Amino acid sequence: MDFRTEVRAWLADRLTDTPTPHPRAWERELGRAGWIGIGWPGADGETYGNRRATLAEQVVWAEEYTRSTAPARMGHIGENLLAPTLILYGTEEQKRRHLPPVARGETLWCQGYSEPGAGSDLAGIRTTATPDGAGGYAVTGQKIWTSLARDADFCFVLARTDPGSTRHHGLSFLLLDMDQPGRIEVRPIRQLTGTSEFNEVFFDGARATETVGGEGDGWRVAMGLLALERGVSTLAQQIGFAEELARVVAAAVASGAAGDPVIRARLVRQWAELDTMRRHALRTLGTTGDPGAPSVAKLLWGGWHRRLGELAVEVAGEAGAVGPEPWTADRPYETDPAQHLFLFSRADTIYGGSDEIQRNIIAERVLGLPKEPR
């Protein structure tokens, strides 16, 4: 049995005629079956994950998972962001402590990067971490737009450990336990869609016991993590985009909007741009050392997805302005899939580094243009 057939068979067996499992239970199920952390290298020929896999097999797993009706993952931040970062920058002790529980689906992580008032300027960190006298740090400050913070067991936080530093100097990449009553408060953020995937997190002397990469080297580690964020998961993301585009095309055909030559041309353009993005992702997969590649990828998919959301409600016509259920004062409004796509994708060109930030990175680090005055 080849790898793709094995993946499809396992997903079909777990997802056919069975109730949707609880997200945490599903993570543990994935871990028991060896599907978390595939391809993670290890010391002395071992692996910190569950099974060996080539880069191509990792892509196959990500794509087939997205094509299936499998639940949305809760462990992707630990698996796709923290784990590769520890493999590159962590100590052997940190890898052995944190990676196996992630691979077993037992621990969930969140990412403490963005802060209020800093926008997409990651170097504008005001959260501080001071030595607590017991070998750790006391973290004080606020993070925002923190995905899965309500459910996470741990958080990796970028904080300022040198009180006299500015910009990207004097930052450290810290690991902390989220179960610290009275020291950590998580508040959900209600969005345009009516959902609350993101949160703001307040740290009031929260204890961080570990530093990745050493004190003051947080910027290098953080930048390495952002580059990892645009890896194999990008190809899986594009499978999801293709399914969304297919639904928009079907809606255009059903409503007759596809008969409009302007709409038809925009649909074709979305398809062509998505195909180009996939080819670009495949061409750059596994490459390192290109400072502009992550920014180019973010610019491509962020703008594409936002335009797809705009097209989805335009194809729906007048129905695109009406919710699926009546909205009353005591009942939150609901959205249909096209409306949800339109509203949520408004943020695609902002989160993860806005388009303006990505263009600055390309201009300064690739084209060698003068830096923006600050």
Protein backbone atom coordinates (compact mmCIF):
# COMPACT_ATOMS: atom_id res chain seq x y z
CA MET A 1 0.00 0.00 0.00
CA ASP A 2 1.47 3.35 -1.02
CA PHE A 3 1.49 6.28 1.40
CA ARG A 4 -1.43 8.21 -0.14
CA THR A 5 -3.62 5.08 -0.14
CA GLU A 6 -2.71 4.44 3.51
CA VAL A 7 -3.66 7.99 4.48
CA ARG A 8 -6.98 7.86 2.63
CA ALA A 9 -7.85 4.48 4.10
CA TRP A 10 -7.17 5.62 7.67
CA LEU A 11 -9.16 8.84 7.29
CA ALA A 12 -12.08 7.02 5.66
CA ASP A 13 -12.12 4.42 8.45
CA ARG A 14 -12.15 7.05 11.21
CA LEU A 15 -14.58 9.49 9.62
CA THR A 16 -17.27 7.32 8.05
CA ASP A 17 -20.56 7.05 9.99
CA THR A 18 -19.01 8.19 13.26
CA PRO A 19 -19.95 11.23 15.36
CA THR A 20 -17.57 14.17 15.29
CA PRO A 21 -15.11 13.60 18.14
CA HIS A 22 -14.24 16.25 20.71
CA PRO A 23 -11.28 18.31 19.36
CA ARG A 24 -8.94 17.21 22.14
CA ALA A 25 -9.98 13.57 21.78
CA TRP A 26 -9.36 13.84 18.04
CA GLU A 27 -5.83 15.15 18.63
CA ARG A 28 -5.10 12.14 20.84
CA GLU A 29 -6.56 9.84 18.18
CA LEU A 30 -4.23 11.34 15.59
CA GLY A 31 -1.34 10.91 17.99
CA ARG A 32 -2.09 7.25 18.70
CA ALA A 33 -2.24 6.54 14.98
CA GLY A 34 1.10 8.27 14.39
CA TRP A 35 -0.15 11.18 12.27
CA ILE A 36 1.24 14.06 14.34
CA GLY A 37 4.83 15.10 13.80
CA ILE A 38 5.50 12.90 10.81
CA GLY A 39 8.96 13.50 9.45
CA TRP A 40 10.36 15.17 12.58
CA PRO A 41 14.06 14.39 12.80
CA GLY A 42 15.62 13.24 16.04
CA ALA A 43 18.92 12.57 17.71
CA ASP A 44 20.94 9.43 16.90
CA GLY A 45 18.67 8.45 14.02
CA GLU A 46 15.52 8.56 16.16
CA THR A 47 12.49 10.76 15.66
CA TYR A 48 10.80 13.14 18.07
CA GLY A 49 7.52 12.53 16.31
CA ASN A 50 5.61 9.40 15.43
CA ARG A 51 6.90 8.13 12.13
CA ARG A 52 9.46 8.86 9.48
CA ALA A 53 8.20 10.59 6.34
CA THR A 54 9.72 12.32 3.35
CA LEU A 55 8.83 15.90 2.53
CA ALA A 56 6.58 14.63 -0.27
CA GLU A 57 4.76 12.32 2.16
CA GLN A 58 4.24 15.20 4.58
CA VAL A 59 2.59 17.13 1.74
CA VAL A 60 0.41 14.12 0.89
CA TRP A 61 -0.80 13.85 4.49
CA ALA A 62 -1.57 17.57 4.73
CA GLU A 63 -3.45 17.58 1.42
CA GLU A 64 -5.48 14.45 2.06
CA TYR A 65 -6.41 15.63 5.54
CA THR A 66 -7.71 18.90 4.10
CA ARG A 67 -9.68 17.08 1.39
CA SER A 68 -11.37 14.83 3.95
CA THR A 69 -14.18 15.79 6.30
CA ALA A 70 -11.80 15.62 9.25
CA PRO A 71 -12.30 18.13 12.08
CA ALA A 72 -10.30 21.35 12.19
CA ARG A 73 -7.05 20.81 14.05
CA MET A 74 -6.43 22.24 17.51
CA GLY A 75 -2.82 21.12 17.66
CA HIS A 76 -1.44 22.75 14.54
CA ILE A 77 0.40 25.55 16.40
CA GLY A 78 2.32 23.06 18.50
CA GLU A 79 2.96 20.72 15.59
CA ASN A 80 3.71 23.18 12.79
CA LEU A 81 5.21 26.15 14.64
CA LEU A 82 6.61 25.24 18.05
CA ALA A 83 8.00 21.82 17.11
CA PRO A 84 10.06 22.89 14.06
CA THR A 85 11.32 25.87 16.08
CA LEU A 86 12.52 23.63 18.92
CA ILE A 87 14.10 21.24 16.43
CA LEU A 88 16.12 24.13 14.98
CA TYR A 89 16.85 26.23 18.06
CA GLY A 90 15.94 24.26 21.20
CA THR A 91 18.16 22.24 23.47
CA GLU A 92 18.05 18.46 23.47
CA GLU A 93 16.34 18.59 26.85
CA GLN A 94 13.62 20.94 25.53
CA LYS A 95 12.99 18.73 22.52
CA ARG A 96 12.61 15.59 24.64
CA ARG A 97 10.37 17.39 27.14
CA HIS A 98 7.95 19.13 24.77
CA LEU A 99 7.87 17.30 21.43
CA PRO A 100 6.62 13.83 22.49
CA PRO A 101 3.48 15.23 24.24
CA VAL A 102 2.71 17.27 21.11
CA ALA A 103 3.18 14.18 18.95
CA ARG A 104 0.82 12.23 21.22
CA GLY A 105 -1.82 14.95 20.91
CA GLU A 106 -1.72 15.59 24.65
CA THR A 107 -0.60 19.22 24.81
CA LEU A 108 -1.87 22.27 22.92
CA TRP A 109 0.10 25.47 22.33
CA CYS A 110 -0.67 29.08 21.44
CA GLN A 111 1.54 31.86 20.07
CA GLY A 112 2.14 35.10 22.01
CA TYR A 113 3.46 37.52 19.38
CA SER A 114 1.10 40.39 18.45
CA GLU A 115 0.47 43.24 20.87
CA PRO A 116 -2.04 46.12 21.00
CA GLY A 117 -0.73 49.34 19.53
CA ALA A 118 2.04 47.60 17.59
CA GLY A 119 -0.07 46.45 14.64
CA SER A 120 2.05 44.19 12.44
CA ASP A 121 5.27 45.64 13.87
CA LEU A 122 6.57 42.59 15.69
CA ALA A 123 9.61 44.51 16.92
CA GLY A 124 7.33 46.87 18.86
CA ILE A 125 7.23 44.48 21.81
CA ARG A 126 6.33 46.01 25.18
CA THR A 127 5.69 42.80 27.14
CA THR A 128 8.52 42.45 29.65
CA ALA A 129 10.15 39.47 31.33
CA THR A 130 12.33 39.98 34.40
CA PRO A 131 14.32 37.35 36.31
CA ASP A 132 12.21 35.93 39.14
CA GLY A 133 15.12 34.74 41.29
CA ALA A 134 14.25 31.07 40.77
CA GLY A 135 15.79 30.49 37.35
CA GLY A 136 12.81 31.76 35.39
CA TYR A 137 11.12 35.00 34.38
CA ALA A 138 8.10 36.99 35.50
CA VAL A 139 6.21 38.01 32.34
CA THR A 140 4.03 41.12 32.36
CA GLY A 141 2.14 42.60 29.42
CA GLN A 142 -0.59 41.92 26.90
CA LYS A 143 -0.83 39.88 23.71
CA ILE A 144 -3.69 40.04 21.22
CA TRP A 145 -5.15 37.99 18.35
CA THR A 146 -3.92 34.85 20.12
CA SER A 147 -5.48 31.82 18.45
CA LEU A 148 -6.62 28.95 20.72
CA ALA A 149 -5.49 30.74 23.89
CA ARG A 150 -8.60 29.54 25.77
CA ASP A 151 -7.72 25.91 25.08
CA ALA A 152 -3.92 25.97 25.09
CA ASP A 153 -1.86 24.28 27.78
CA PHE A 154 1.30 26.25 26.96
CA CYS A 155 2.31 29.43 25.14
CA PHE A 156 5.52 30.57 23.46
CA VAL A 157 5.93 34.29 24.08
CA LEU A 158 8.19 36.95 22.61
CA ALA A 159 9.08 39.33 25.44
CA ARG A 160 11.65 42.01 26.24
CA THR A 161 14.24 40.71 28.73
CA ASP A 162 16.60 43.69 28.40
CA PRO A 163 14.80 46.71 29.87
CA GLY A 164 17.06 49.18 28.07
CA SER A 165 16.63 47.66 24.62
CA THR A 166 14.59 48.86 21.66
CA ARG A 167 13.14 47.34 18.50
CA HIS A 168 14.37 43.81 17.80
CA HIS A 169 17.22 43.92 20.32
CA GLY A 170 16.89 42.46 23.81
CA LEU A 171 14.00 40.10 23.03
CA SER A 172 13.72 36.50 24.21
CA PHE A 173 11.60 33.55 23.10
CA LEU A 174 10.01 32.15 26.27
CA LEU A 175 7.90 29.08 27.07
CA LEU A 176 5.26 29.25 29.78
CA ASP A 177 2.41 27.23 31.25
CA MET A 178 -1.02 28.76 30.62
CA ASP A 179 -2.48 27.29 33.83
CA GLN A 180 -1.53 30.15 36.15
CA PRO A 181 -4.68 31.51 37.83
CA GLY A 182 -4.36 35.14 38.85
CA ARG A 183 -1.33 35.60 36.60
CA ILE A 184 -2.86 34.90 33.19
CA GLU A 185 -6.25 36.07 31.95
CA VAL A 186 -7.70 35.16 28.54
CA ARG A 187 -10.53 37.19 27.00
CA PRO A 188 -12.22 36.07 23.75
CA ILE A 189 -12.50 38.62 20.92
CA ARG A 190 -15.84 38.61 19.10
CA GLN A 191 -15.29 39.14 15.39
CA LEU A 192 -17.34 40.30 12.40
CA THR A 193 -18.31 36.69 11.75
CA GLY A 194 -19.85 36.40 15.22
CA THR A 195 -17.25 33.81 16.24
CA SER A 196 -14.36 34.13 18.69
CA GLU A 197 -11.36 32.20 17.40
CA PHE A 198 -8.97 34.90 18.62
CA ASN A 199 -8.27 36.10 22.13
CA GLU A 200 -6.40 38.75 24.07
CA VAL A 201 -4.12 37.50 26.82
CA PHE A 202 -3.01 39.45 29.89
CA PHE A 203 0.14 38.43 31.78
CA ASP A 204 0.57 39.70 35.34
CA GLY A 205 3.82 38.23 36.59
CA ALA A 206 3.25 34.92 34.80
CA ARG A 207 6.17 32.56 35.27
CA ALA A 208 8.17 31.41 32.24
CA THR A 209 10.70 28.71 33.00
CA GLU A 210 12.46 28.26 29.66
CA THR A 211 14.19 30.33 26.97
CA VAL A 212 14.64 29.01 23.44
CA GLY A 213 17.87 30.06 21.74
CA GLY A 214 19.20 31.90 24.79
CA GLU A 215 18.35 35.20 26.41
CA GLY A 216 18.32 38.13 23.99
CA ASP A 217 18.19 35.92 20.89
CA GLY A 218 14.40 35.96 20.55
CA TRP A 219 14.31 37.93 17.33
CA ARG A 220 16.35 35.35 15.42
CA VAL A 221 14.17 32.54 16.75
CA ALA A 222 10.95 34.46 16.02
CA MET A 223 11.99 35.18 12.45
CA GLY A 224 12.89 31.54 11.94
CA LEU A 225 9.45 30.53 13.18
CA LEU A 226 7.69 32.90 10.76
CA ALA A 227 9.58 31.31 7.86
CA LEU A 228 8.46 27.86 9.04
CA GLU A 229 4.86 29.08 9.07
CA ARG A 230 4.85 29.16 5.27
CA GLY A 231 5.92 25.55 4.69
CA VAL A 232 4.00 22.33 4.02
CA SER A 233 0.86 23.82 5.58
CA THR A 234 0.68 26.31 2.71
CA LEU A 235 -0.02 23.52 0.23
CA ALA A 236 -2.75 22.09 2.47
CA GLN A 237 -4.21 25.58 2.80
CA GLN A 238 -4.43 25.79 -0.99
CA ILE A 239 -6.46 22.58 -1.11
CA GLY A 240 -8.98 24.30 1.16
CA PHE A 241 -8.90 27.36 -1.10
CA ALA A 242 -9.63 25.17 -4.13
CA GLU A 243 -12.70 23.72 -2.40
CA GLU A 244 -13.94 27.21 -1.52
CA LEU A 245 -13.43 28.34 -5.11
CA ALA A 246 -15.36 25.31 -6.37
CA ARG A 247 -18.31 26.27 -4.16
CA VAL A 248 -18.26 29.83 -5.46
CA VAL A 249 -18.16 28.57 -9.05
CA ALA A 250 -21.10 26.22 -8.37
CA ALA A 251 -23.07 29.08 -6.80
CA ALA A 252 -22.34 31.28 -9.83
CA VAL A 253 -23.61 28.58 -12.18
CA ALA A 254 -26.72 27.95 -10.07
CA SER A 255 -27.61 31.64 -9.80
CA GLY A 256 -26.85 32.45 -13.41
CA ALA A 257 -24.08 34.86 -12.40
CA ALA A 258 -21.62 32.82 -14.45
CA GLY A 259 -23.36 34.15 -17.55
CA ASP A 260 -21.95 37.60 -16.78
CA PRO A 261 -18.66 37.88 -18.72
CA VAL A 262 -17.10 40.03 -15.98
CA ILE A 263 -17.94 37.49 -13.26
CA ARG A 264 -16.79 34.65 -15.48
CA ALA A 265 -13.45 36.38 -16.10
CA ARG A 266 -12.95 36.93 -12.37
CA LEU A 267 -13.67 33.26 -11.65
CA VAL A 268 -11.12 32.20 -14.24
CA ARG A 269 -8.59 34.64 -12.81
CA GLN A 270 -9.08 33.19 -9.30
CA TRP A 271 -8.46 29.71 -10.67
CA ALA A 272 -5.34 30.78 -12.58
CA GLU A 273 -3.89 32.63 -9.59
CA LEU A 274 -4.51 29.67 -7.29
CA ASP A 275 -2.73 27.37 -9.71
CA THR A 276 0.18 29.81 -9.84
CA MET A 277 0.36 29.91 -6.04
CA ARG A 278 0.49 26.13 -5.87
CA ARG A 279 3.31 25.96 -8.39
CA HIS A 280 5.20 28.66 -6.49
CA ALA A 281 4.72 26.78 -3.20
CA LEU A 282 5.99 23.54 -4.76
CA ARG A 283 8.98 25.33 -6.29
CA THR A 284 10.05 26.87 -2.97
CA LEU A 285 9.13 23.93 -0.71
CA GLY A 286 12.07 22.90 1.43
CA THR A 287 14.28 25.81 0.35
CA THR A 288 15.97 28.00 2.94
CA GLY A 289 17.82 31.28 2.96
CA ASP A 290 15.44 33.29 0.78
CA PRO A 291 14.40 36.27 2.94
CA GLY A 292 11.59 37.24 0.60
CA ALA A 293 9.90 33.87 0.02
CA PRO A 294 7.65 33.92 3.12
CA SER A 295 6.54 37.49 2.37
CA VAL A 296 5.78 36.72 -1.27
CA ALA A 297 3.69 33.71 -0.24
CA LYS A 298 1.74 35.75 2.32
CA LEU A 299 1.04 38.53 -0.17
CA LEU A 300 -0.17 36.04 -2.76
CA TRP A 301 -2.61 34.04 -0.66
CA GLY A 302 -3.84 36.91 1.53
CA GLY A 303 -4.98 39.02 -1.40
CA TRP A 304 -6.31 36.02 -3.31
CA HIS A 305 -8.49 34.83 -0.45
CA ARG A 306 -9.86 38.30 0.24
CA ARG A 307 -10.84 38.71 -3.41
CA LEU A 308 -12.53 35.31 -3.32
CA GLY A 309 -14.65 36.43 -0.37
CA GLU A 310 -15.71 39.55 -2.24
CA LEU A 311 -16.57 37.46 -5.29
CA ALA A 312 -18.58 34.98 -3.19
CA VAL A 313 -21.06 37.61 -1.97
CA GLU A 314 -21.21 39.27 -5.38
CA VAL A 315 -22.16 35.94 -6.96
CA ALA A 316 -24.89 35.54 -4.31
CA GLY A 317 -26.47 38.82 -5.39
CA GLU A 318 -29.14 40.27 -3.13
CA ALA A 319 -29.15 37.11 -1.01
CA GLY A 320 -25.60 37.93 0.00
CA ALA A 321 -26.91 40.77 2.17
CA VAL A 322 -29.46 38.64 4.04
CA GLY A 323 -28.58 36.22 6.82
CA PRO A 324 -29.83 32.62 6.85
CA GLU A 325 -31.86 33.28 10.02
CA PRO A 326 -33.70 36.37 11.33
CA TRP A 327 -31.59 38.55 13.59
CA THR A 328 -33.11 39.73 16.86
CA ALA A 329 -31.76 41.73 19.79
CA ASP A 330 -31.39 38.61 21.93
CA ARG A 331 -30.03 36.35 19.20
CA PRO A 332 -26.58 36.78 17.62
CA TYR A 333 -26.61 37.11 13.87
CA GLU A 334 -25.60 34.14 11.75
CA THR A 335 -23.87 33.98 8.40
CA ASP A 336 -23.99 31.54 5.52
CA PRO A 337 -20.71 30.15 4.10
CA ALA A 338 -20.33 32.89 1.48
CA GLN A 339 -20.90 35.65 4.02
CA HIS A 340 -18.53 34.03 6.51
CA LEU A 341 -15.87 33.78 3.81
CA PHE A 342 -16.33 37.45 2.91
CA LEU A 343 -16.18 38.70 6.49
CA PHE A 344 -13.35 36.50 7.75
CA SER A 345 -11.14 37.01 4.69
CA ARG A 346 -11.13 40.76 5.32
CA ALA A 347 -8.44 39.98 7.89
CA ASP A 348 -6.26 37.88 5.58
CA THR A 349 -4.23 40.87 4.41
CA ILE A 350 -3.69 42.01 8.01
CA TYR A 351 -2.98 39.10 10.38
CA GLY A 352 0.33 37.26 10.23
CA GLY A 353 1.98 40.48 9.06
CA SER A 354 0.01 42.98 7.00
CA ASP A 355 0.56 43.46 3.28
CA GLU A 356 2.37 46.72 4.03
CA ILE A 357 4.83 44.91 6.31
CA GLN A 358 5.41 42.17 3.75
CA ARG A 359 6.15 44.73 1.02
CA ASN A 360 8.60 46.49 3.34
CA ILE A 361 10.40 43.20 3.97
CA ILE A 362 10.69 42.50 0.25
CA ALA A 363 11.83 46.06 -0.48
CA GLU A 364 14.49 46.14 2.24
CA ARG A 365 15.78 42.56 2.41
CA VAL A 366 15.45 41.50 -1.23
CA LEU A 367 15.63 44.66 -3.32
CA GLY A 368 18.00 46.50 -1.01
CA LEU A 369 15.92 49.68 -0.90
CA PRO A 370 16.41 52.18 1.96
CA LYS A 371 14.62 51.28 5.17
CA GLU A 372 11.37 52.97 6.06
CA PRO A 373 11.94 55.90 8.47
CA ARG A 374 10.85 55.05 12.01
